[in-house]
Amino acid sequence: MFALLTLHILAVTIWVGGMFFAYVCLRPVAASLFEPPERLQLWRQVFQRFFKWVWVTVIVLLLSGHGMIAVFGGFGSIGVHVHIMLALGYLMFLIYGHLFFSPYKKLCSAVEEQRWPDAGEQLNKIRKIVGFNLILGLITIAVAAGGKFIF
Ligand code: HEM
């Protein structure tokens, strides 16, 4: 249980903390310092590194989360807050999967072929999706950590 919960929290920290840093800190600075070609190449390379880690965190969250549920004795033995976490978690995974396989892949090919307006359009989509998943992630953490005092 100790190892599962520790891995779970480390994965949450890396994923949600990474989205917070990208959205709140790096995005405005990159927008003010760089013209589109440099900015779009910067984001393409930042995402290339970050998204590898996000895949790791998604797998760790799934394995550790379901591992803990099994240790607790199955779905009948978990609280409402864990059910909500699980539902929000799966929503976050689906949103991330869409982001990775659609706008991110399109961003990569647009940057490769130096189609900057198209790349900008995809980056804009990614910005909105990451902003949404960040809010969802923060809500999920609040429900997961504070939910047991409410439900
Ligand atoms: C398939 C997805 C997930 C499953 C099955 C799952 C399952 C679990 C379980 C069983 C616990 C232990 C609950 C307890 O000790 O009462 C837990 C803890 C936690 N989970 Fe998840 N989780 C999932 C996804 C997520 C996501 C996406 C986040 C945040 C973005 C998250 C954040 C947390 C936090 C912060 C805790 C610690 C709660 C505490 O000990 O106070 N989980 N999770």
PDB file of C-alpha atoms and ligand atoms in Angstrom:
ATOM      1  CA  MET A   1       0.000   0.000   0.000  1.00  0.00           C
ATOM      2  CA  PHE A   2       2.850   2.400   0.907  1.00  0.00           C
ATOM      3  CA  ALA A   3       4.568   1.847  -2.460  1.00  0.00           C
ATOM      4  CA  LEU A   4       1.321   2.056  -4.458  1.00  0.00           C
ATOM      5  CA  LEU A   5       0.145   5.320  -2.852  1.00  0.00           C
ATOM      6  CA  THR A   6       3.643   6.853  -3.089  1.00  0.00           C
ATOM      7  CA  LEU A   7       3.904   6.014  -6.806  1.00  0.00           C
ATOM      8  CA  HIS A   8       0.359   7.317  -7.316  1.00  0.00           C
ATOM      9  CA  ILE A   9       1.139  10.676  -5.710  1.00  0.00           C
ATOM     10  CA  LEU A  10       4.482  11.022  -7.544  1.00  0.00           C
ATOM     11  CA  ALA A  11       2.705  10.430 -10.863  1.00  0.00           C
ATOM     12  CA  VAL A  12       0.017  13.007 -10.007  1.00  0.00           C
ATOM     13  CA  THR A  13       2.699  15.529  -9.023  1.00  0.00           C
ATOM     14  CA  ILE A  14       4.658  15.111 -12.256  1.00  0.00           C
ATOM     15  CA  TRP A  15       1.610  15.257 -14.559  1.00  0.00           C
ATOM     16  CA  VAL A  16      -0.442  18.028 -12.930  1.00  0.00           C
ATOM     17  CA  GLY A  17       2.623  20.005 -11.799  1.00  0.00           C
ATOM     18  CA  GLY A  18       4.035  19.796 -15.341  1.00  0.00           C
ATOM     19  CA  MET A  19       0.781  21.109 -16.828  1.00  0.00           C
ATOM     20  CA  PHE A  20       0.731  23.954 -14.285  1.00  0.00           C
ATOM     21  CA  PHE A  21       4.308  24.958 -15.120  1.00  0.00           C
ATOM     22  CA  ALA A  22       3.710  24.785 -18.891  1.00  0.00           C
ATOM     23  CA  TYR A  23       0.399  26.671 -18.818  1.00  0.00           C
ATOM     24  CA  VAL A  24       0.950  29.252 -16.118  1.00  0.00           C
ATOM     25  CA  CYS A  25       4.712  29.956 -16.335  1.00  0.00           C
ATOM     26  CA  LEU A  26       6.249  28.908 -19.664  1.00  0.00           C
ATOM     27  CA  ARG A  27       3.346  29.838 -21.992  1.00  0.00           C
ATOM     28  CA  PRO A  28       3.195  33.607 -21.310  1.00  0.00           C
ATOM     29  CA  VAL A  29       7.001  33.956 -21.376  1.00  0.00           C
ATOM     30  CA  ALA A  30       7.344  32.007 -24.655  1.00  0.00           C
ATOM     31  CA  ALA A  31       4.534  34.108 -26.182  1.00  0.00           C
ATOM     32  CA  SER A  32       6.215  37.383 -25.228  1.00  0.00           C
ATOM     33  CA  LEU A  33       9.799  36.441 -26.169  1.00  0.00           C
ATOM     34  CA  PHE A  34       9.546  34.437 -29.394  1.00  0.00           C
ATOM     35  CA  GLU A  35       8.115  34.863 -32.879  1.00  0.00           C
ATOM     36  CA  PRO A  36       5.931  31.981 -34.190  1.00  0.00           C
ATOM     37  CA  PRO A  37       8.641  29.791 -35.802  1.00  0.00           C
ATOM     38  CA  GLU A  38      10.842  29.713 -32.680  1.00  0.00           C
ATOM     39  CA  ARG A  39       7.872  29.523 -30.312  1.00  0.00           C
ATOM     40  CA  LEU A  40       6.256  26.631 -32.182  1.00  0.00           C
ATOM     41  CA  GLN A  41       9.531  24.703 -32.353  1.00  0.00           C
ATOM     42  CA  LEU A  42      10.089  25.336 -28.640  1.00  0.00           C
ATOM     43  CA  TRP A  43       6.660  23.902 -27.761  1.00  0.00           C
ATOM     44  CA  ARG A  44       7.060  20.957 -30.102  1.00  0.00           C
ATOM     45  CA  GLN A  45      10.288  19.980 -28.312  1.00  0.00           C
ATOM     46  CA  VAL A  46       8.957  20.743 -24.829  1.00  0.00           C
ATOM     47  CA  PHE A  47       5.901  18.534 -25.511  1.00  0.00           C
ATOM     48  CA  GLN A  48       8.075  15.777 -26.961  1.00  0.00           C
ATOM     49  CA  ARG A  49       9.867  15.504 -23.613  1.00  0.00           C
ATOM     50  CA  PHE A  50       6.895  16.166 -21.336  1.00  0.00           C
ATOM     51  CA  PHE A  51       4.434  13.827 -23.089  1.00  0.00           C
ATOM     52  CA  LYS A  52       6.807  10.859 -22.694  1.00  0.00           C
ATOM     53  CA  TRP A  53       6.580  11.431 -18.960  1.00  0.00           C
ATOM     54  CA  VAL A  54       2.804  11.863 -19.130  1.00  0.00           C
ATOM     55  CA  TRP A  55       2.494   8.370 -20.693  1.00  0.00           C
ATOM     56  CA  VAL A  56       4.558   7.007 -17.795  1.00  0.00           C
ATOM     57  CA  THR A  57       2.358   8.810 -15.244  1.00  0.00           C
ATOM     58  CA  VAL A  58      -0.856   7.551 -16.907  1.00  0.00           C
ATOM     59  CA  ILE A  59       0.357   3.942 -16.718  1.00  0.00           C
ATOM     60  CA  VAL A  60       1.579   4.367 -13.116  1.00  0.00           C
ATOM     61  CA  LEU A  61      -1.752   5.992 -12.092  1.00  0.00           C
ATOM     62  CA  LEU A  62      -3.791   3.186 -13.655  1.00  0.00           C
ATOM     63  CA  LEU A  63      -1.683   0.394 -12.140  1.00  0.00           C
ATOM     64  CA  SER A  64      -1.263   1.971  -8.695  1.00  0.00           C
ATOM     65  CA  GLY A  65      -4.909   3.173  -8.528  1.00  0.00           C
ATOM     66  CA  HIS A  66      -6.383  -0.204  -9.463  1.00  0.00           C
ATOM     67  CA  GLY A  67      -3.739  -1.945  -7.331  1.00  0.00           C
ATOM     68  CA  MET A  68      -4.918   0.019  -4.276  1.00  0.00           C
ATOM     69  CA  ILE A  69      -8.573  -0.774  -5.038  1.00  0.00           C
ATOM     70  CA  ALA A  70      -7.663  -4.484  -5.195  1.00  0.00           C
ATOM     71  CA  VAL A  71      -5.820  -4.207  -1.852  1.00  0.00           C
ATOM     72  CA  PHE A  72      -8.872  -2.468  -0.317  1.00  0.00           C
ATOM     73  CA  GLY A  73     -11.002  -5.460  -1.393  1.00  0.00           C
ATOM     74  CA  GLY A  74     -12.517  -4.288  -4.694  1.00  0.00           C
ATOM     75  CA  PHE A  75     -14.929  -1.621  -5.882  1.00  0.00           C
ATOM     76  CA  GLY A  76     -17.434  -2.393  -3.119  1.00  0.00           C
ATOM     77  CA  SER A  77     -14.960  -1.332  -0.442  1.00  0.00           C
ATOM     78  CA  ILE A  78     -13.977   2.110  -1.731  1.00  0.00           C
ATOM     79  CA  GLY A  79     -15.456   5.485  -0.817  1.00  0.00           C
ATOM     80  CA  VAL A  80     -17.462   7.807  -3.049  1.00  0.00           C
ATOM     81  CA  HIS A  81     -14.442  10.112  -3.382  1.00  0.00           C
ATOM     82  CA  VAL A  82     -12.410   7.288  -4.929  1.00  0.00           C
ATOM     83  CA  HIS A  83     -15.195   6.557  -7.439  1.00  0.00           C
ATOM     84  CA  ILE A  84     -15.225  10.244  -8.405  1.00  0.00           C
ATOM     85  CA  MET A  85     -11.410  10.268  -8.674  1.00  0.00           C
ATOM     86  CA  LEU A  86     -11.530   7.232 -10.913  1.00  0.00           C
ATOM     87  CA  ALA A  87     -14.180   8.773 -13.209  1.00  0.00           C
ATOM     88  CA  LEU A  88     -12.322  12.101 -13.437  1.00  0.00           C
ATOM     89  CA  GLY A  89      -9.018  10.226 -13.897  1.00  0.00           C
ATOM     90  CA  TYR A  90     -10.384   8.264 -16.871  1.00  0.00           C
ATOM     91  CA  LEU A  91     -11.758  11.493 -18.346  1.00  0.00           C
ATOM     92  CA  MET A  92      -8.293  13.052 -18.020  1.00  0.00           C
ATOM     93  CA  PHE A  93      -6.694  10.004 -19.690  1.00  0.00           C
ATOM     94  CA  LEU A  94      -9.147  10.187 -22.621  1.00  0.00           C
ATOM     95  CA  ILE A  95      -8.612  13.920 -23.063  1.00  0.00           C
ATOM     96  CA  TYR A  96      -4.837  13.411 -22.988  1.00  0.00           C
ATOM     97  CA  GLY A  97      -5.090  10.551 -25.528  1.00  0.00           C
ATOM     98  CA  HIS A  98      -7.053  12.819 -27.891  1.00  0.00           C
ATOM     99  CA  LEU A  99      -4.558  15.662 -27.387  1.00  0.00           C
ATOM    100  CA  PHE A 100      -1.592  13.380 -28.104  1.00  0.00           C
ATOM    101  CA  PHE A 101      -2.960  11.582 -31.166  1.00  0.00           C
ATOM    102  CA  SER A 102      -4.722  14.539 -32.809  1.00  0.00           C
ATOM    103  CA  PRO A 103      -3.506  18.137 -32.231  1.00  0.00           C
ATOM    104  CA  TYR A 104      -0.025  17.162 -31.006  1.00  0.00           C
ATOM    105  CA  LYS A 105       0.652  14.831 -33.968  1.00  0.00           C
ATOM    106  CA  LYS A 106      -0.661  17.538 -36.323  1.00  0.00           C
ATOM    107  CA  LEU A 107       1.554  20.120 -34.604  1.00  0.00           C
ATOM    108  CA  CYS A 108       4.582  17.867 -35.171  1.00  0.00           C
ATOM    109  CA  SER A 109       3.969  17.472 -38.910  1.00  0.00           C
ATOM    110  CA  ALA A 110       3.105  21.177 -39.352  1.00  0.00           C
ATOM    111  CA  VAL A 111       6.352  22.207 -37.599  1.00  0.00           C
ATOM    112  CA  GLU A 112       8.324  19.647 -39.622  1.00  0.00           C
ATOM    113  CA  GLU A 113       6.937  21.089 -42.872  1.00  0.00           C
ATOM    114  CA  GLN A 114       7.253  24.681 -41.581  1.00  0.00           C
ATOM    115  CA  ARG A 115       3.534  25.365 -41.999  1.00  0.00           C
ATOM    116  CA  TRP A 116       3.517  27.930 -39.191  1.00  0.00           C
ATOM    117  CA  PRO A 117      -0.161  29.078 -39.362  1.00  0.00           C
ATOM    118  CA  ASP A 118      -1.331  25.424 -39.179  1.00  0.00           C
ATOM    119  CA  ALA A 119       1.106  24.730 -36.354  1.00  0.00           C
ATOM    120  CA  GLY A 120      -0.186  27.818 -34.503  1.00  0.00           C
ATOM    121  CA  GLU A 121      -3.755  26.560 -34.874  1.00  0.00           C
ATOM    122  CA  GLN A 122      -2.823  23.188 -33.348  1.00  0.00           C
ATOM    123  CA  LEU A 123      -0.871  24.845 -30.527  1.00  0.00           C
ATOM    124  CA  ASN A 124      -3.952  26.905 -29.742  1.00  0.00           C
ATOM    125  CA  LYS A 125      -6.040  23.717 -29.507  1.00  0.00           C
ATOM    126  CA  ILE A 126      -3.395  22.116 -27.255  1.00  0.00           C
ATOM    127  CA  ARG A 127      -3.402  25.211 -25.018  1.00  0.00           C
ATOM    128  CA  LYS A 128      -7.169  24.955 -24.485  1.00  0.00           C
ATOM    129  CA  ILE A 129      -7.066  21.196 -23.863  1.00  0.00           C
ATOM    130  CA  VAL A 130      -4.138  21.432 -21.420  1.00  0.00           C
ATOM    131  CA  GLY A 131      -5.891  24.310 -19.604  1.00  0.00           C
ATOM    132  CA  PHE A 132      -9.009  22.151 -19.253  1.00  0.00           C
ATOM    133  CA  ASN A 133      -7.102  19.034 -18.142  1.00  0.00           C
ATOM    134  CA  LEU A 134      -5.140  21.133 -15.639  1.00  0.00           C
ATOM    135  CA  ILE A 135      -8.374  22.343 -13.998  1.00  0.00           C
ATOM    136  CA  LEU A 136      -9.706  18.765 -14.062  1.00  0.00           C
ATOM    137  CA  GLY A 137      -6.450  17.528 -12.478  1.00  0.00           C
ATOM    138  CA  LEU A 138      -6.613  20.093  -9.678  1.00  0.00           C
ATOM    139  CA  ILE A 139     -10.267  19.230  -9.007  1.00  0.00           C
ATOM    140  CA  THR A 140      -9.386  15.508  -8.990  1.00  0.00           C
ATOM    141  CA  ILE A 141      -6.618  16.110  -6.433  1.00  0.00           C
ATOM    142  CA  ALA A 142      -9.010  18.135  -4.255  1.00  0.00           C
ATOM    143  CA  VAL A 143     -11.668  15.390  -4.419  1.00  0.00           C
ATOM    144  CA  ALA A 144      -9.120  12.606  -3.861  1.00  0.00           C
ATOM    145  CA  ALA A 145      -7.418  14.235  -0.897  1.00  0.00           C
ATOM    146  CA  GLY A 146     -10.310  16.151   0.702  1.00  0.00           C
ATOM    147  CA  GLY A 147     -13.257  14.038  -0.439  1.00  0.00           C
ATOM    148  CA  LYS A 148     -13.115  11.578   2.444  1.00  0.00           C
ATOM    149  CA  PHE A 149     -14.027  14.433   4.836  1.00  0.00           C
ATOM    150  CA  ILE A 150     -17.100  15.327   2.759  1.00  0.00           C
ATOM    151  CA  PHE A 151     -18.615  12.123   1.316  1.00  0.00           C
TER     152      PHE A 151
HETATM  153  C1  HEM B   1      -7.760   5.158 -12.947  1.00  0.00           C
HETATM  154  C2  HEM B   1      -7.541   6.194 -12.243  1.00  0.00           C
HETATM  155  C3  HEM B   1      -7.361   6.225 -10.754  1.00  0.00           C
HETATM  156  C4  HEM B   1      -7.637   5.280  -9.799  1.00  0.00           C
HETATM  157  C5  HEM B   1      -8.187   3.885 -10.010  1.00  0.00           C
HETATM  158  C6  HEM B   1      -7.275   5.852  -8.507  1.00  0.00           C
HETATM  159  C7  HEM B   1      -7.372   5.222  -7.292  1.00  0.00           C
HETATM  160  C8  HEM B   1      -6.931   5.710  -6.085  1.00  0.00           C
HETATM  161  C9  HEM B   1      -7.025   5.056  -4.791  1.00  0.00           C
HETATM  162  C10 HEM B   1      -7.646   3.672  -4.575  1.00  0.00           C
HETATM  163  C11 HEM B   1      -6.485   5.879  -3.849  1.00  0.00           C
HETATM  164  C12 HEM B   1      -6.378   5.619  -2.325  1.00  0.00           C
HETATM  165  C13 HEM B   1      -7.597   6.276  -1.693  1.00  0.00           C
HETATM  166  C14 HEM B   1      -7.574   6.286  -0.194  1.00  0.00           C
HETATM  167  O1  HEM B   1      -6.544   5.991   0.420  1.00  0.00           O
HETATM  168  O2  HEM B   1      -8.652   6.595   0.365  1.00  0.00           O
HETATM  169  C15 HEM B   1      -6.031   7.058  -4.532  1.00  0.00           C
HETATM  170  C16 HEM B   1      -5.428   8.152  -3.910  1.00  0.00           C
HETATM  171  C17 HEM B   1      -5.181   9.364  -4.507  1.00  0.00           C
HETATM  172  N1  HEM B   1      -5.390   9.667  -5.857  1.00  0.00           N
HETATM  173 FE1  HEM B   1      -6.092   8.399  -7.290  1.00  0.00          FE
HETATM  174  N2  HEM B   1      -6.811   7.117  -8.720  1.00  0.00           N
HETATM  175  C18 HEM B   1      -6.849   7.394 -10.064  1.00  0.00           C
HETATM  176  C19 HEM B   1      -6.463   8.546 -10.715  1.00  0.00           C
HETATM  177  C20 HEM B   1      -6.066   9.700 -10.048  1.00  0.00           C
HETATM  178  C21 HEM B   1      -5.801  10.975 -10.686  1.00  0.00           C
HETATM  179  C22 HEM B   1      -5.912  11.219 -12.189  1.00  0.00           C
HETATM  180  C23 HEM B   1      -5.464  11.848  -9.694  1.00  0.00           C
HETATM  181  C24 HEM B   1      -5.119  13.314  -9.776  1.00  0.00           C
HETATM  182  C25 HEM B   1      -4.959  13.995 -10.868  1.00  0.00           C
HETATM  183  C26 HEM B   1      -5.483  11.132  -8.443  1.00  0.00           C
HETATM  184  C27 HEM B   1      -5.137  11.674  -7.222  1.00  0.00           C
HETATM  185  C28 HEM B   1      -5.050  10.986  -6.042  1.00  0.00           C
HETATM  186  C29 HEM B   1      -4.612  11.569  -4.769  1.00  0.00           C
HETATM  187  C30 HEM B   1      -4.168  13.015  -4.533  1.00  0.00           C
HETATM  188  C31 HEM B   1      -4.702  10.545  -3.819  1.00  0.00           C
HETATM  189  C32 HEM B   1      -4.328  10.637  -2.331  1.00  0.00           C
HETATM  190  C33 HEM B   1      -5.560  10.751  -1.464  1.00  0.00           C
HETATM  191  C34 HEM B   1      -5.172  10.696   0.011  1.00  0.00           C
HETATM  192  O3  HEM B   1      -4.475   9.743   0.400  1.00  0.00           O
HETATM  193  O4  HEM B   1      -5.573  11.585   0.749  1.00  0.00           O
HETATM  194  N3  HEM B   1      -5.858   9.832  -8.700  1.00  0.00           N
HETATM  195  N4  HEM B   1      -6.318   6.954  -5.874  1.00  0.00           N
END
